Short mmCIF file of C-alpha atoms in Angstrom, two decimals:
data_model
loop_
_atom_site.label_atom_id
_atom_site.label_comp_id
_atom_site.label_asym_id
_atom_site.label_seq_id
_atom_site.Cartn_x
_atom_site.Cartn_y
_atom_site.Cartn_z
CA UNK A 1 -4.31 -33.10 33.84
CA UNK A 2 -3.19 -32.89 30.06
CA UNK A 3 -1.52 -29.28 28.38
CA UNK A 4 0.23 -28.07 25.50
CA UNK A 5 2.47 -25.16 25.84
CA UNK A 6 4.25 -23.72 22.89
CA UNK A 7 7.02 -21.86 24.05
CA UNK A 8 7.55 -18.93 21.48
CA UNK A 9 4.79 -16.19 21.04
CA UNK A 10 6.46 -15.34 17.38
CA UNK A 11 8.56 -16.35 14.72
CA UNK A 12 10.42 -15.00 12.64
CA UNK A 13 11.21 -16.70 8.96
CA UNK A 14 12.19 -15.29 6.02
CA UNK A 15 10.58 -16.59 2.79
CA UNK A 16 11.49 -19.23 1.28
CA UNK A 17 13.50 -20.49 4.55
CA UNK A 18 12.30 -23.82 6.49
CA UNK A 19 10.08 -22.88 9.62
CA UNK A 20 9.59 -24.40 12.83
CA UNK A 21 7.26 -23.68 15.55
CA UNK A 22 7.82 -25.39 18.58
CA UNK A 23 5.23 -27.23 21.19
CA UNK A 24 5.44 -29.87 23.65
CA UNK A 25 2.50 -31.75 25.84
CA UNK A 26 1.89 -33.25 29.21
CA UNK A 27 -0.38 -35.90 28.90
CA UNK A 28 -1.82 -39.19 30.34
CA UNK A 29 -1.13 -41.96 28.09
CA UNK A 30 -0.80 -41.90 24.55
CA UNK A 31 -2.07 -38.37 23.21
CA UNK A 32 -3.84 -37.65 20.31
CA UNK A 33 -2.74 -33.65 19.55
CA UNK A 34 -3.25 -31.61 16.13
CA UNK A 35 -2.43 -28.09 14.60
CA UNK A 36 -4.78 -25.55 13.92
CA UNK A 37 -3.46 -21.93 11.55
CA UNK A 38 -5.73 -18.93 12.43
CA UNK A 39 -6.38 -16.33 9.94
CA UNK A 40 -7.54 -12.52 10.57
CA UNK A 41 -10.78 -12.09 11.44
CA UNK A 42 -11.94 -16.19 10.93
CA UNK A 43 -11.57 -19.57 12.68
CA UNK A 44 -9.39 -22.03 13.59
CA UNK A 45 -8.92 -24.61 10.01
CA UNK A 46 -7.32 -27.99 10.85
CA UNK A 47 -4.09 -28.50 9.70
CA UNK A 48 -2.95 -31.82 10.24
CA UNK A 49 -3.03 -34.84 13.51
CA UNK A 50 -1.21 -37.35 15.12
CA UNK A 51 -3.12 -40.22 16.45
CA UNK A 52 -0.76 -42.96 16.16
CA UNK A 53 1.70 -44.80 13.71
CA UNK A 54 4.27 -43.25 12.09
CA UNK A 55 5.72 -39.71 13.63
CA UNK A 56 6.03 -37.86 10.59
CA UNK A 57 2.38 -36.61 9.76
CA UNK A 58 2.02 -34.75 6.80
CA UNK A 59 -0.98 -32.07 6.51
CA UNK A 60 -2.50 -29.10 4.38
CA UNK A 61 -0.74 -26.06 2.37
CA UNK A 62 2.91 -28.33 2.51
CA UNK A 63 2.97 -28.44 6.67
CA UNK A 64 3.89 -31.66 8.40
CA UNK A 65 4.96 -32.28 12.25
CA UNK A 66 7.27 -34.53 13.81
CA UNK A 67 5.95 -36.75 16.61
CA UNK A 68 8.65 -37.31 19.61
CA UNK A 69 7.42 -39.75 22.53
CA UNK A 70 10.45 -38.73 24.43
CA UNK A 71 10.55 -35.18 24.13
CA UNK A 72 7.04 -34.60 24.20
CA UNK A 73 7.10 -32.36 21.57
CA UNK A 74 4.77 -32.25 18.28
CA UNK A 75 6.62 -29.20 16.59
CA UNK A 76 5.24 -28.67 13.21
CA UNK A 77 7.59 -27.52 10.09
CA UNK A 78 7.79 -26.28 6.90
CA UNK A 79 10.62 -27.08 4.28
CA UNK A 80 10.19 -23.82 2.86
CA UNK A 81 7.91 -20.89 4.36
CA UNK A 82 6.03 -18.96 2.04
CA UNK A 83 4.42 -15.23 2.87
CA UNK A 84 1.33 -16.45 2.95
CA UNK A 85 2.03 -18.88 5.79
CA UNK A 86 1.90 -16.02 7.94
CA UNK A 87 -0.83 -16.44 10.82
CA UNK A 88 -1.23 -17.70 14.27
CA UNK A 89 -1.10 -21.16 14.63
CA UNK A 90 -2.03 -23.47 17.85
CA UNK A 91 -1.24 -27.04 18.92
CA UNK A 92 -3.48 -28.47 20.68
CA UNK A 93 -4.11 -32.32 22.77
CA UNK A 94 -7.43 -34.43 22.30
CA UNK A 95 -7.41 -37.38 25.50
CA UNK A 96 -8.33 -40.55 23.51
CA UNK A 97 -11.14 -42.28 25.26
CA UNK A 98 -11.43 -43.72 28.74
CA UNK A 99 -9.74 -40.86 30.40
CA UNK A 100 -11.77 -38.59 32.44
CA UNK A 101 -11.61 -36.18 30.63
CA UNK A 102 -12.00 -37.93 26.92
CA UNK A 103 -12.63 -35.52 24.24
CA UNK A 104 -11.81 -31.96 25.85
CA UNK A 105 -9.56 -30.21 23.41
CA UNK A 106 -7.34 -28.29 24.81
CA UNK A 107 -5.26 -25.86 23.17
CA UNK A 108 -1.47 -24.06 23.58
CA UNK A 109 -0.93 -20.11 23.78
CA UNK A 110 -0.37 -19.67 20.07
CA UNK A 111 2.37 -18.41 18.05
CA UNK A 112 2.47 -15.84 15.42
CA UNK A 113 4.16 -16.86 12.41
CA UNK A 114 5.71 -13.88 10.70
CA UNK A 115 7.02 -14.53 7.32
CA UNK A 116 9.23 -11.51 5.33
CA UNK A 117 9.83 -11.36 1.65
CA UNK B 1 -22.74 -28.86 4.70
CA UNK B 2 -22.15 -25.28 5.49
CA UNK B 3 -19.89 -25.90 8.55
CA UNK B 4 -20.85 -24.88 11.91
CA UNK B 5 -22.68 -21.80 12.03
CA UNK B 6 -22.44 -18.88 14.70
CA UNK B 7 -24.31 -15.71 15.34
CA UNK B 8 -23.96 -13.21 15.42
CA UNK B 9 -20.59 -12.36 13.56
CA UNK B 10 -19.95 -9.39 15.89
CA UNK B 11 -22.38 -7.66 18.90
CA UNK B 12 -22.24 -4.43 20.40
CA UNK B 13 -24.06 -4.28 23.63
CA UNK B 14 -23.96 -1.75 26.94
CA UNK B 15 -22.56 -3.73 30.45
CA UNK B 16 -25.54 -4.78 32.24
CA UNK B 17 -27.46 -6.58 29.13
CA UNK B 18 -28.06 -9.60 28.18
CA UNK B 19 -26.60 -11.07 24.92
CA UNK B 20 -26.73 -14.62 23.94
CA UNK B 21 -24.29 -16.23 21.20
CA UNK B 22 -26.10 -18.79 19.09
CA UNK B 23 -23.92 -22.18 17.35
CA UNK B 24 -25.61 -24.43 14.96
CA UNK B 25 -22.50 -27.75 14.96
CA UNK B 26 -21.90 -30.00 11.81
CA UNK B 27 -24.96 -32.53 11.25
CA UNK B 28 -23.93 -35.66 13.12
CA UNK B 29 -21.12 -34.40 15.50
CA UNK B 30 -21.65 -35.29 18.59
CA UNK B 31 -19.30 -33.18 20.75
CA UNK B 32 -20.13 -28.96 21.04
CA UNK B 33 -17.40 -26.71 22.14
CA UNK B 34 -17.75 -23.19 23.31
CA UNK B 35 -14.38 -21.01 23.31
CA UNK B 36 -13.08 -17.64 23.92
CA UNK B 37 -10.68 -16.12 22.50
CA UNK B 38 -8.49 -12.38 24.25
CA UNK B 39 -5.25 -11.22 23.88
CA UNK B 40 -3.93 -11.86 26.94
CA UNK B 41 -5.47 -15.32 27.84
CA UNK B 42 -5.62 -17.22 24.10
CA UNK B 43 -7.90 -19.36 23.70
CA UNK B 44 -9.86 -20.35 26.17
CA UNK B 45 -12.52 -23.60 26.81
CA UNK B 46 -15.06 -22.45 28.93
CA UNK B 47 -17.59 -25.71 28.60
CA UNK B 48 -17.97 -28.46 26.11
CA UNK B 49 -21.54 -30.93 25.37
CA UNK B 50 -22.02 -34.45 24.62
CA UNK B 51 -24.51 -35.23 22.95
CA UNK B 52 -26.61 -32.45 23.98
CA UNK B 53 -25.63 -32.95 28.03
CA UNK B 54 -22.74 -30.52 28.94
CA UNK B 55 -19.89 -32.58 30.01
CA UNK B 56 -17.19 -30.07 31.69
CA UNK B 57 -18.21 -26.33 32.15
CA UNK B 58 -15.12 -25.57 34.79
CA UNK B 59 -14.44 -22.99 31.92
CA UNK B 60 -17.26 -20.92 32.38
CA UNK B 61 -15.73 -17.40 34.32
CA UNK B 62 -18.46 -16.58 36.42
CA UNK B 63 -22.59 -17.52 37.24
CA UNK B 64 -23.65 -15.01 35.11
CA UNK B 65 -22.43 -17.41 31.85
CA UNK B 66 -24.87 -19.82 30.85
CA UNK B 67 -24.77 -22.21 27.95
CA UNK B 68 -27.64 -24.63 26.70
CA UNK B 69 -27.94 -27.28 24.04
CA UNK B 70 -31.79 -27.91 23.63
CA UNK B 71 -30.96 -29.97 20.96
CA UNK B 72 -29.04 -31.71 18.65
CA UNK B 73 -28.43 -28.81 16.04
CA UNK B 74 -28.43 -25.75 18.17
CA UNK B 75 -26.36 -24.34 21.14
CA UNK B 76 -26.76 -20.46 22.79
CA UNK B 77 -24.02 -19.04 25.36
CA UNK B 78 -25.65 -16.18 27.53
CA UNK B 79 -23.93 -13.87 29.44
CA UNK B 80 -26.37 -12.32 32.24
CA UNK B 81 -25.15 -9.38 32.82
CA UNK B 82 -22.48 -8.29 30.93
CA UNK B 83 -19.53 -6.51 31.31
CA UNK B 84 -16.63 -4.90 29.15
CA UNK B 85 -14.05 -7.63 30.64
CA UNK B 86 -16.28 -10.01 28.93
CA UNK B 87 -15.56 -7.89 25.45
CA UNK B 88 -13.67 -11.36 23.34
CA UNK B 89 -14.18 -13.37 20.57
CA UNK B 90 -16.39 -16.56 21.34
CA UNK B 91 -16.04 -19.46 19.32
CA UNK B 92 -17.95 -22.81 18.99
CA UNK B 93 -16.15 -25.63 17.59
CA UNK B 94 -17.85 -29.30 16.67
CA UNK B 95 -16.39 -32.53 16.56
CA UNK B 96 -17.66 -36.65 16.37
CA UNK B 97 -16.35 -38.57 19.87
CA UNK B 98 -13.69 -40.94 18.61
CA UNK B 99 -10.99 -38.98 20.03
CA UNK B 100 -9.01 -39.22 16.99
CA UNK B 101 -10.97 -36.41 15.28
CA UNK B 102 -10.37 -32.37 14.65
CA UNK B 103 -12.96 -30.04 15.70
CA UNK B 104 -14.17 -28.01 13.14
CA UNK B 105 -14.68 -23.79 14.43
CA UNK B 106 -17.40 -21.38 13.13
CA UNK B 107 -16.23 -18.26 12.62
CA UNK B 108 -16.71 -16.42 15.59
CA UNK B 109 -18.65 -14.13 17.23
CA UNK B 110 -16.55 -10.53 18.59
CA UNK B 111 -18.75 -9.48 21.03
CA UNK B 112 -17.79 -5.54 22.62
CA UNK B 113 -19.27 -5.29 25.51
CA UNK B 114 -19.81 -0.72 26.62
#
């Protein structure tokens, strides 16, 4: 069964420093991977996705993620953190067409990112 | 498009009452998902539809929960009877079905059962 894991419940970073939010996945075949962000009392917002091609994916608000097939990871990164980046971040996986659970979207447990001034 | 629209935004009900949550997906999207978010269990997929047909309801916690999608522009999630442990934020999301597309989420319904 497809799944994603976010090993850190919380990540604390000083403003201006680089940040990394970790995600590992377990899927059959080639996965479609996504990152979402959730601000308080809001729904989830899409940040970026990996489908195929370049392992480094760029997304909204200066975020990027690196797909690593050998390590089955899809870590979210940003070179310089802002206080406004503080939020809850979710990694998600979606099976490609042809699989029995095609198009089901499964989310990780979430990582709370806190950026201190 | 106004995005995924959920109603109500907040619902407070007494234990034992029936609760109905509503969702209008983005026009043209053929997949609709219902999720539940709690502190303890995170974001759980309850059920999802493709072209108005339920595909996987294995995440529905009990028979007290039911979901319908009578047409492409409307879905409901019903809890009958409701219990305090059903208190959570319920999200609806929609997407196209090519697999490589992201889902778009509504603002959620915060349900409190007292």
